[in-house]
Structure formats: C-alpha cells, structure tokens
Coordinates of C-alpha atoms in Angstrom, one line a residue:
L262 CA 1.3 8.8 -8.6
E263 CA 4.6 10.6 -9.1
K264 CA 4.2 10.9 -12.9
Y265 CA 0.6 11.7 -13.1
F266 CA -0.2 13.6 -9.8
I267 CA 2.7 14.8 -7.7
V268 CA 5.0 16.5 -10.2
P269 CA 2.1 18.0 -12.3
F270 CA 0.5 19.3 -9.1
Y271 CA 3.6 21.1 -7.9
A272 CA 4.4 22.4 -11.4
M273 CA 0.9 23.8 -11.7
M274 CA 1.2 25.5 -8.3
L275 CA 4.5 27.1 -9.3
S276 CA 3.0 28.3 -12.6
I277 CA -0.1 29.8 -10.9
L278 CA 1.9 31.5 -8.2
Q279 CA 4.6 32.6 -10.7
I280 CA 7.2 31.4 -8.3
R281 CA 10.8 30.8 -9.3
P282 CA 12.2 28.6 -6.4
S283 CA 15.7 29.0 -5.1
Q284 CA 18.2 26.1 -5.3
K285 CA 17.5 25.3 -1.6
Q286 CA 13.7 25.1 -2.3
Q287 CA 14.3 23.0 -5.4
R288 CA 16.3 20.5 -3.4
L289 CA 13.6 20.4 -0.7
L290 CA 10.9 19.8 -3.3
F291 CA 13.0 17.1 -4.9
L292 CA 13.4 15.3 -1.5
M293 CA 9.6 15.6 -0.9
I294 CA 8.9 14.0 -4.3
M295 CA 11.4 11.2 -3.7
C296 CA 10.0 10.5 -0.2
A297 CA 6.5 10.3 -1.7
K298 CA 7.8 8.0 -4.5
S299 CA 9.6 5.8 -2.0
S300 CA 6.6 5.6 0.3
A301 CA 4.3 4.6 -2.6
F302 CA 6.6 1.8 -3.8
A303 CA 7.4 0.7 -0.2
T304 CA 3.8 0.0 0.5
N305 CA 3.6 -2.3 -2.5
T306 CA 6.8 -4.2 -1.8
N307 CA 6.2 -7.7 -0.8
R308 CA 2.6 -7.4 -2.0
V309 CA 1.3 -10.6 -3.6
Q310 CA 1.4 -10.5 -7.4
P311 CA -2.3 -10.1 -8.5
R312 CA -3.7 -13.0 -10.5
M313 CA -4.5 -12.2 -14.1
P314 CA -5.5 -15.6 -15.8
H315 CA -6.8 -13.8 -18.8
L316 CA -3.3 -12.3 -19.4
I317 CA -1.4 -15.6 -19.0
T318 CA -0.5 -17.5 -22.2
K319 CA 1.4 -20.8 -22.8
Q320 CA 5.0 -20.1 -23.8
P321 CA 7.7 -22.4 -25.2
L322 CA 10.1 -23.9 -22.7
S323 CA 13.1 -22.0 -24.2
H324 CA 11.2 -18.7 -24.0
Q325 CA 10.3 -19.5 -20.4
T326 CA 13.9 -20.2 -19.6
N327 CA 15.0 -16.9 -21.1
T328 CA 12.3 -15.1 -19.3
N329 CA 13.2 -16.6 -16.0
T330 CA 16.8 -15.5 -16.5
I331 CA 15.9 -12.0 -17.3
S332 CA 13.4 -11.9 -14.4
R333 CA 16.1 -13.0 -11.9
R334 CA 18.4 -10.2 -13.1
T335 CA 15.8 -7.5 -12.8
S336 CA 13.5 -8.6 -9.9
S337 CA 15.5 -6.8 -7.2
S338 CA 15.1 -3.4 -8.9
S339 CA 11.6 -3.6 -10.4
S340 CA 9.4 -6.0 -8.3
S341 CA 7.4 -3.2 -6.7
K342 CA 6.9 -1.4 -10.0
L343 CA 5.7 -4.7 -11.6
N344 CA 3.3 -5.2 -8.8
L345 CA 1.9 -1.7 -9.2
H346 CA 1.7 -1.8 -13.0
A347 CA 0.2 -5.3 -13.0
G348 CA -2.4 -4.3 -10.6
L349 CA -3.4 -1.3 -12.6
L350 CA -3.5 -3.4 -15.8
S351 CA -5.7 -5.9 -14.1
I352 CA -8.1 -3.2 -13.1
A353 CA -8.2 -1.7 -16.6
R354 CA -9.1 -5.1 -18.1
G355 CA -11.7 -6.0 -15.6
G356 CA -9.6 -8.1 -13.2
A357 CA -11.0 -8.4 -9.7
A358 CA -7.9 -9.8 -7.9
V359 CA -6.9 -6.4 -6.6
T360 CA -8.7 -3.1 -5.9
P361 CA -7.4 0.4 -6.7
L362 CA -7.1 1.2 -3.0
A363 CA -5.0 -1.9 -2.5
V364 CA -2.6 -0.9 -5.3
L365 CA -2.1 2.5 -3.7
G366 CA -1.3 0.9 -0.4
T367 CA -4.6 2.1 1.2
S368 CA -6.3 -1.2 1.8
T369 CA -7.9 -0.1 5.0
P370 CA -9.9 3.1 5.9
S371 CA -7.1 4.2 8.3
K372 CA -4.4 3.9 5.7
L373 CA -6.6 5.7 3.1
F374 CA -7.2 8.7 5.3
N375 CA -3.7 8.8 6.7
T376 CA -2.4 8.9 3.2
S377 CA -4.9 11.7 2.4
L378 CA -3.8 13.6 5.5
L379 CA -0.1 13.2 4.5
G380 CA -0.9 14.6 1.0
I381 CA -2.8 17.6 2.4
A382 CA 0.0 18.3 5.0
L383 CA 2.7 18.1 2.3
S384 CA 0.7 20.5 0.2
S385 CA 0.4 23.0 3.1
V386 CA 4.1 22.7 3.8
F387 CA 4.9 23.2 0.1
F388 CA 2.7 26.3 0.0
R389 CA 4.2 27.8 3.1
I390 CA 7.7 27.3 1.9
F391 CA 7.2 28.8 -1.5
T392 CA 5.3 31.8 -0.2
S393 CA 7.6 32.5 2.7
R394 CA 9.8 34.6 0.4
D395 CA 7.0 37.2 0.3
K396 CA 7.6 38.0 4.0
N397 CA 11.2 39.1 3.4
D398 CA 11.6 42.8 3.8
P399 CA 13.7 44.0 0.7
S400 CA 14.4 47.3 2.3
G401 CA 16.6 45.7 5.0
T402 CA 14.8 47.5 7.8
P403 CA 15.6 45.9 11.2
K404 CA 12.7 44.1 12.8
K405 CA 11.2 45.6 15.9
V406 CA 12.3 43.7 19.0
K407 CA 9.4 42.3 20.9
P408 CA 9.4 43.4 24.6
A409 CA 9.9 40.6 27.2
A410 CA 6.6 41.5 28.9
I411 CA 4.7 40.9 25.6
R412 CA 6.5 37.5 25.1
A413 CA 5.6 36.5 28.6
L414 CA 1.9 37.5 28.1
Q415 CA 1.7 35.5 24.8
T416 CA 3.2 32.5 26.5
R417 CA 0.7 32.6 29.4
F418 CA -2.2 33.0 27.1
L419 CA -1.3 30.6 24.3
A420 CA -0.4 27.7 26.7
V421 CA -3.9 27.9 28.3
F422 CA -5.8 28.7 25.1
W423 CA -4.4 25.8 23.1
L424 CA -5.0 23.3 25.9
L425 CA -8.6 24.4 26.1
R426 CA -9.1 24.4 22.4
C427 CA -7.6 20.9 22.1
A428 CA -10.1 19.7 24.7
D429 CA -12.9 21.2 22.6
W430 CA -11.6 19.7 19.3
L431 CA -11.2 16.2 20.9
Q432 CA -15.0 16.0 21.2
G433 CA -15.8 16.9 17.6
P434 CA -14.8 13.7 15.7
Y435 CA -16.9 11.3 17.8
F436 CA -19.8 13.5 18.7
Y437 CA -22.2 11.5 16.4
E438 CA -20.7 8.1 17.2
V439 CA -20.9 8.5 21.0
Y440 CA -24.6 9.1 20.9
A441 CA -25.3 6.6 18.1
S442 CA -23.7 3.9 20.2
K443 CA -26.3 4.3 23.0
L444 CA -29.4 2.1 23.5
F445 CA -32.6 3.6 24.8
N446 CA -35.1 0.8 25.9
G447 CA -33.0 -1.6 23.8
V448 CA -33.3 0.5 20.6
P449 CA -30.5 2.6 19.1
P450 CA -31.2 6.3 18.7
S451 CA -32.5 7.6 15.4
L452 CA -30.8 10.4 13.5
S453 CA -33.7 12.7 14.6
L454 CA -32.9 12.1 18.3
I455 CA -29.2 12.7 17.8
S456 CA -30.0 15.9 16.0
Q457 CA -32.1 17.0 19.0
L458 CA -29.2 16.3 21.3
F459 CA -27.0 18.3 18.9
L460 CA -29.3 21.2 18.8
T461 CA -29.8 21.2 22.6
G462 CA -26.2 22.4 23.1
F463 CA -26.6 25.3 20.6
A464 CA -29.9 26.3 22.1
S465 CA -28.2 26.4 25.5
T466 CA -25.4 28.6 24.0
A467 CA -28.0 31.0 22.5
L468 CA -30.0 31.2 25.7
F469 CA -27.2 31.5 28.2
G470 CA -24.5 33.2 26.1
P471 CA -25.4 36.8 26.9
L472 CA -25.7 36.1 30.6
V473 CA -22.5 34.2 30.7
G474 CA -20.6 36.9 28.9
R475 CA -21.8 39.6 31.3
A476 CA -21.0 37.4 34.3
A477 CA -17.4 36.9 33.0
D478 CA -17.0 40.7 32.7
T479 CA -18.5 41.3 36.2
Y480 CA -16.9 38.6 38.3
G481 CA -13.6 38.0 36.3
R482 CA -12.4 36.4 33.1
K483 CA -10.0 34.0 35.0
K484 CA -12.9 32.7 37.1
A485 CA -15.0 32.3 33.9
T486 CA -12.2 30.3 32.3
L487 CA -11.9 28.0 35.4
A488 CA -15.7 27.6 35.3
F489 CA -15.5 26.6 31.7
S490 CA -13.0 23.8 32.6
M491 CA -15.3 22.4 35.2
I492 CA -18.6 22.8 33.4
Y493 CA -17.2 21.4 30.1
S494 CA -15.6 18.4 32.0
I495 CA -19.0 17.5 33.5
G496 CA -20.6 17.7 30.0
A497 CA -17.9 15.5 28.5
L498 CA -18.2 12.9 31.3
S499 CA -22.0 12.8 30.8
T500 CA -21.5 10.9 27.6
K501 CA -20.7 7.8 29.6
S502 CA -24.2 7.6 30.9
P503 CA -26.9 5.5 29.1
I504 CA -29.7 7.7 30.5
L505 CA -31.2 10.2 28.0
K506 CA -31.9 12.9 30.6
V507 CA -28.3 12.8 31.7
L508 CA -27.2 13.2 28.1
L509 CA -29.5 16.1 27.6
L510 CA -28.2 17.8 30.8
G511 CA -24.7 17.2 29.6
R512 CA -25.5 19.0 26.3
V513 CA -27.0 22.0 28.2
L514 CA -23.8 22.2 30.2
S515 CA -21.6 21.9 27.1
G516 CA -23.6 24.8 25.5
I517 CA -22.9 27.0 28.5
G518 CA -19.2 25.9 28.4
T519 CA -19.0 26.8 24.7
S520 CA -20.2 30.4 25.5
L521 CA -17.5 30.7 28.1
L522 CA -14.8 29.3 25.8
F523 CA -15.5 31.8 23.1
S524 CA -15.6 34.8 25.4
A525 CA -13.6 34.4 28.6
P526 CA -10.0 33.6 27.5
E527 CA -9.9 36.2 24.7
S528 CA -11.5 38.8 27.0
W529 CA -8.8 38.0 29.6
L530 CA -6.1 38.6 27.0
V531 CA -7.5 41.9 26.0
G532 CA -7.8 43.0 29.6
D533 CA -4.4 41.9 30.6
A534 CA -2.8 43.4 27.5
M535 CA -4.0 46.8 28.5
T536 CA -2.0 46.6 31.7
V537 CA 1.3 46.0 29.7
E538 CA 3.1 48.8 28.0
G539 CA 2.5 48.5 24.3
G540 CA 0.3 45.4 24.8
G541 CA -2.5 46.6 22.6
D542 CA -0.1 46.9 19.6
Y543 CA 0.6 43.2 19.8
L544 CA -3.0 42.0 20.2
G545 CA -3.4 41.3 16.4
E546 CA -0.2 39.2 16.4
T547 CA -1.2 37.3 19.5
F548 CA -4.7 36.4 18.0
G549 CA -3.0 35.5 14.8
L550 CA -0.7 33.1 16.6
A551 CA -3.5 31.7 18.6
Y552 CA -5.7 30.7 15.6
A553 CA -2.8 29.7 13.4
G554 CA -1.7 27.3 16.2
D555 CA -5.4 26.3 16.7
S556 CA -5.4 24.7 13.2
I557 CA -2.4 22.5 14.2
V558 CA -4.0 21.7 17.5
A559 CA -7.2 20.6 15.7
I560 CA -5.2 18.2 13.4
I561 CA -3.4 16.7 16.4
A562 CA -6.6 16.4 18.4
G563 CA -8.2 14.4 15.6
Q564 CA -5.3 11.9 15.8
L565 CA -5.5 11.8 19.6
A566 CA -9.2 11.2 19.4
A567 CA -8.7 8.3 17.0
T568 CA -6.2 6.7 19.4
A569 CA -8.4 7.2 22.4
A570 CA -11.5 5.8 20.6
S571 CA -9.5 2.7 19.5
T572 CA -8.6 1.9 23.1
R573 CA -11.6 3.2 25.1
G574 CA -14.5 3.2 22.6
P575 CA -16.5 6.2 21.5
T576 CA -16.3 7.9 25.0
G577 CA -12.5 7.7 24.9
P578 CA -12.0 11.1 23.3
F579 CA -14.4 12.7 25.8
E580 CA -12.5 11.2 28.7
L581 CA -9.2 12.5 27.2
S582 CA -10.8 15.9 26.7
T583 CA -11.3 16.2 30.5
V584 CA -7.6 15.7 31.0
F585 CA -6.8 18.7 28.8
L586 CA -9.5 20.7 30.5
V587 CA -8.0 20.0 33.9
L588 CA -4.5 20.9 32.7
G589 CA -5.7 24.1 31.1
G590 CA -7.5 25.0 34.3
I591 CA -4.4 24.4 36.4
L592 CA -2.3 26.5 34.2
A593 CA -4.8 29.3 34.2
S594 CA -5.0 29.3 38.0
F595 CA -1.3 29.6 38.3
L596 CA -0.3 31.8 35.3
W597 CA -3.2 34.2 35.0
K598 CA -4.1 37.2 37.1
E599 CA -7.7 38.1 37.5
N600 CA -9.2 41.0 35.5
V601 CA -12.7 42.3 35.1
A602 CA -14.4 44.8 32.7
S603 CA -13.4 48.4 33.1
N604 CA -16.0 50.8 34.5
S605 CA -14.2 53.8 33.0
D606 CA -17.0 54.2 30.4
G607 CA -19.6 55.0 33.0
D608 CA -23.0 53.4 32.1
S609 CA -21.6 51.5 29.1
T610 CA -21.7 48.3 31.0
K611 CA -25.5 48.6 31.5
V612 CA -26.3 48.1 27.8
T613 CA -29.1 45.5 27.5
I614 CA -30.1 43.0 24.9
R615 CA -33.0 45.3 24.0
D616 CA -30.5 48.1 23.2
A617 CA -28.6 45.7 21.0
F618 CA -31.7 44.8 19.0
S619 CA -32.5 48.5 18.6
L620 CA -29.0 49.1 17.2
I621 CA -29.4 46.2 14.7
A622 CA -32.8 47.6 13.6
K623 CA -31.3 51.0 12.9
D624 CA -28.3 49.7 10.8
K625 CA -29.2 47.2 8.1
K626 CA -25.5 46.5 7.5
I627 CA -25.2 44.9 10.9
A628 CA -28.3 42.7 10.2
M629 CA -26.9 41.6 6.8
V630 CA -23.5 40.6 8.4
G631 CA -25.3 38.7 11.1
A632 CA -27.6 37.0 8.6
T633 CA -24.7 36.0 6.4
Q634 CA -22.7 34.6 9.2
A635 CA -25.8 32.7 10.6
L636 CA -26.5 31.1 7.2
F637 CA -22.9 30.1 6.8
E638 CA -22.8 28.6 10.3
A639 CA -26.1 26.8 9.7
A640 CA -24.7 25.1 6.5
M641 CA -21.5 24.2 8.4
Y642 CA -23.4 22.6 11.3
I643 CA -25.6 20.6 9.0
F644 CA -22.4 19.2 7.5
V645 CA -21.0 18.5 11.0
L646 CA -24.0 16.5 11.8
Q647 CA -24.3 14.6 8.5
W648 CA -20.7 13.7 7.6
P649 CA -20.2 10.8 10.2
P650 CA -23.1 8.7 8.9
A651 CA -22.3 9.6 5.3
I652 CA -18.7 8.7 5.6
T653 CA -19.6 5.4 7.4
A654 CA -21.9 4.4 4.6
A655 CA -19.2 5.2 2.0
I656 CA -16.6 3.2 3.8
G657 CA -19.1 0.3 4.2
S658 CA -19.7 0.2 0.5
M659 CA -16.0 0.4 -0.3
F660 CA -14.4 -1.8 2.3
G661 CA -17.3 -4.0 3.4
E662 CA -19.9 -3.7 6.3
G663 CA -18.6 -3.7 9.8
V664 CA -15.3 -2.0 9.0
A665 CA -14.4 0.7 11.6
T666 CA -14.6 4.3 10.5
P667 CA -11.5 6.4 11.6
Y668 CA -13.5 9.5 12.5
G669 CA -10.5 11.1 14.1
T670 CA -8.3 10.8 11.1
V671 CA -11.1 12.0 8.8
F672 CA -11.5 15.0 11.1
S673 CA -7.8 15.7 10.9
C674 CA -8.1 15.7 7.1
F675 CA -10.9 18.3 7.4
M676 CA -8.7 20.5 9.7
A677 CA -5.7 20.2 7.5
S678 CA -7.8 21.2 4.5
C679 CA -9.0 24.3 6.4
L680 CA -5.3 25.2 7.1
L681 CA -4.4 24.8 3.5
G682 CA -7.5 26.8 2.4
S683 CA -6.8 29.7 4.8
S684 CA -3.2 29.8 3.7
I685 CA -4.2 30.0 0.0
F686 CA -6.9 32.6 0.8
S687 CA -4.4 34.8 2.6
K688 CA -2.4 35.1 -0.7
V689 CA -5.3 35.6 -3.1

C-alpha cells in the first residue's frame, strides 16, 4: 500500500498542484505515511500464515536447519511483511486460503469502510494543509478584527444550526433500512412501496413549502425553528410504528419539517444580522462556516447513526435524532430573539405563487437554472434511494449473505468524499 498507492498518490497531488512543501509540511507528510504504514502492518501482525500447499516443496534436513536458524533471526522484524507478501502471492497463484480484503486488514464490512473513511479523511487533511499557504496575505496587511457582537451572533446561530442539521443527517443512512425492516400483513415491503414512502416526504415539501415559508416570515423565524424541532421529532418517532398509515403520516410531517429546516434558521440569521452593526458584511462568512462545519457534522452523524443502529436497531438513529432536535430547540428558545419579515417594502410581502410563475415565464434564464437544479437533485435522490440495497447486495456477494451492512459508515464515506470534492473544486 505504501509503495504502490500512498507515496505515488501524494507525489501526484504535489505535481498537479505545483506545490513545494515546507520542511514542517514535509515532516507532517512523513508522519502521515509512517502512520499509514504502521497501521497496515499492525492489522496483519499475528495473522495466521496462509496455507500455500502448491508452494511447499520437500527440502533436505540441513537446508531446513539453516532455514530455521535464519527464520528465528528475522522473524521479529519481518513476520508481518511475510504474511502480507505470502497472502498476495497466494492470491496471484490462485490460492484460496486468504482474500485480498483479509490481507489488507479489512475482513469485515465495518473495517473495510472505516479504512476507506480514514483514507478519504487523510486526503482531505493533506489537501487542506498544502493549500493553506494560499490564504497567507503576502502584503502583510493586518486582518480586520471581528466585532464581539458578530462573534456572539455566529455562536448563537451555529450552535443551533449544527444540532438541527445533525438531527437531519442522522436519519439519512438508515432511511431505507428502517422501512425495509417492517412487515405489512406478514410481508416485507417492496422497493416500490419504500419509494412511495420516500416520495411522500418530498411531495409534502413541495406542497407545503411555500405556505410554511410565508408563515415563518409572518409569525416569526424562531417560532418556525421550534416548530421544526417538534414536527420533525414526531416524524422521526413515527418510524417505530408497524402501521403503514402512521408511517405515511410521519413522512408528511417530515416533509413539512424539511421545508422549515431549509428556511427558518437561515432567515432568522439574516434578520438578526440586520440588527447588528456591520452584520450584513459577515453573512457570507457565517454561511461559509455553517456549511463547512455541516460537512463535518454529516460525517460524525454517520458514525453516530451506525452506533445507534448497532444497539437499537434500524430505528435507533431516528431515536437519537430526536435528542438532537430537542437540544437544538432548547438552545434556540434561550439564545435566539424573535424576528419577522420586514414590512418596509410595502406590498412586497403580498407576492403570490402566480406572480412567481409569471416572473419565471418572462425570464428563460430563471427557468433554465431551476430545470438544471431539479434534474441534478432528481439524479441525487435516485442515488439516495438506490444505494442501500445496492451496497447490501455487493457486501453479501463479497462477505457472504447475512453480514450486516454498516450504512452509517458508508454514509460517512459519502460525506467525506463530498468534503474532499468541494475542497478541490474551490481551488480549480
């Protein structure tokens, strides 16, 4: 792994980015490589030597004695390497005593995806380290000091926002599994039925979204955020029911909650920032912090979901989600002040859906942007619905039927890949 993957990968990244690392960065890179090397060999230490009867030949007694003497001298320093190389040689010559995954220390699905997550995370850290030098200001201009009121506003918003986003992410990895585990009249649900449950939530978002957004502006964004915590909690707890109608109702509530999540907290931030001197100048920074941290929150949520599912079953992540929803609601109730939409623009608050459609019809660019985003979202949600059964089938063929699928860890790998991709995209 070190010779054929790790070092060439980092060398390639340095060449592409045309980066000349400092001595400190070189030392850090060396430590990362050595840690990866030690981890790879440690997982193979004490592993049983694979059997290779087709490689064993009868040797003279004297030769065996000399071989044993040499082996005793070198066993302490090369046993793990011999295990690794012997396993690879067995695979190359058709041996069936050990699999490639076992040689790499990933003999279970959890180990496989945890190793993948570690590799993606190290790549993200590496990229961040070697591109951080671009942020240094060569002119030496002193940085602008952030006002205390702005820091307090960011703290109040981010604490609540990340808790609520974590609650939402927790439900993602086991969405398919929690419904696939149900029995209706003694029969497990088909993929078609699970798809209908999936679409029910988004149909609810499309239907109630405009009404929910206007209600939040009229009655207050803080109230809308607290309503999200309660409605989304009920939707999450509905997954414990074996009754199909209850599950459908839960999906409707979850759809309404999704509309509130993607409108109320951010609207509250914008409204509150307008009451702070210079608050509007820091909105871009605050949103950047919110969604940069959201990627980290999503990765952690995947791991928490896997832990909850291992102890409480498929509904465990949904139960844990309600805990974060309650915590977020409590923080919002104590830290946030209420704000509503401003009426300074006169009749601007009376714009209707019909007016919005008329505006789209007049400007084709708006329609093209909306169509592009809708098609992209459609492709993503098809993937969201299809990856759990697909990954389960792949794990079954690789590790055997009945092996548990670590949906939470797989989800964390997806989120870590998104973080790495967005980091690279920002530099391209």
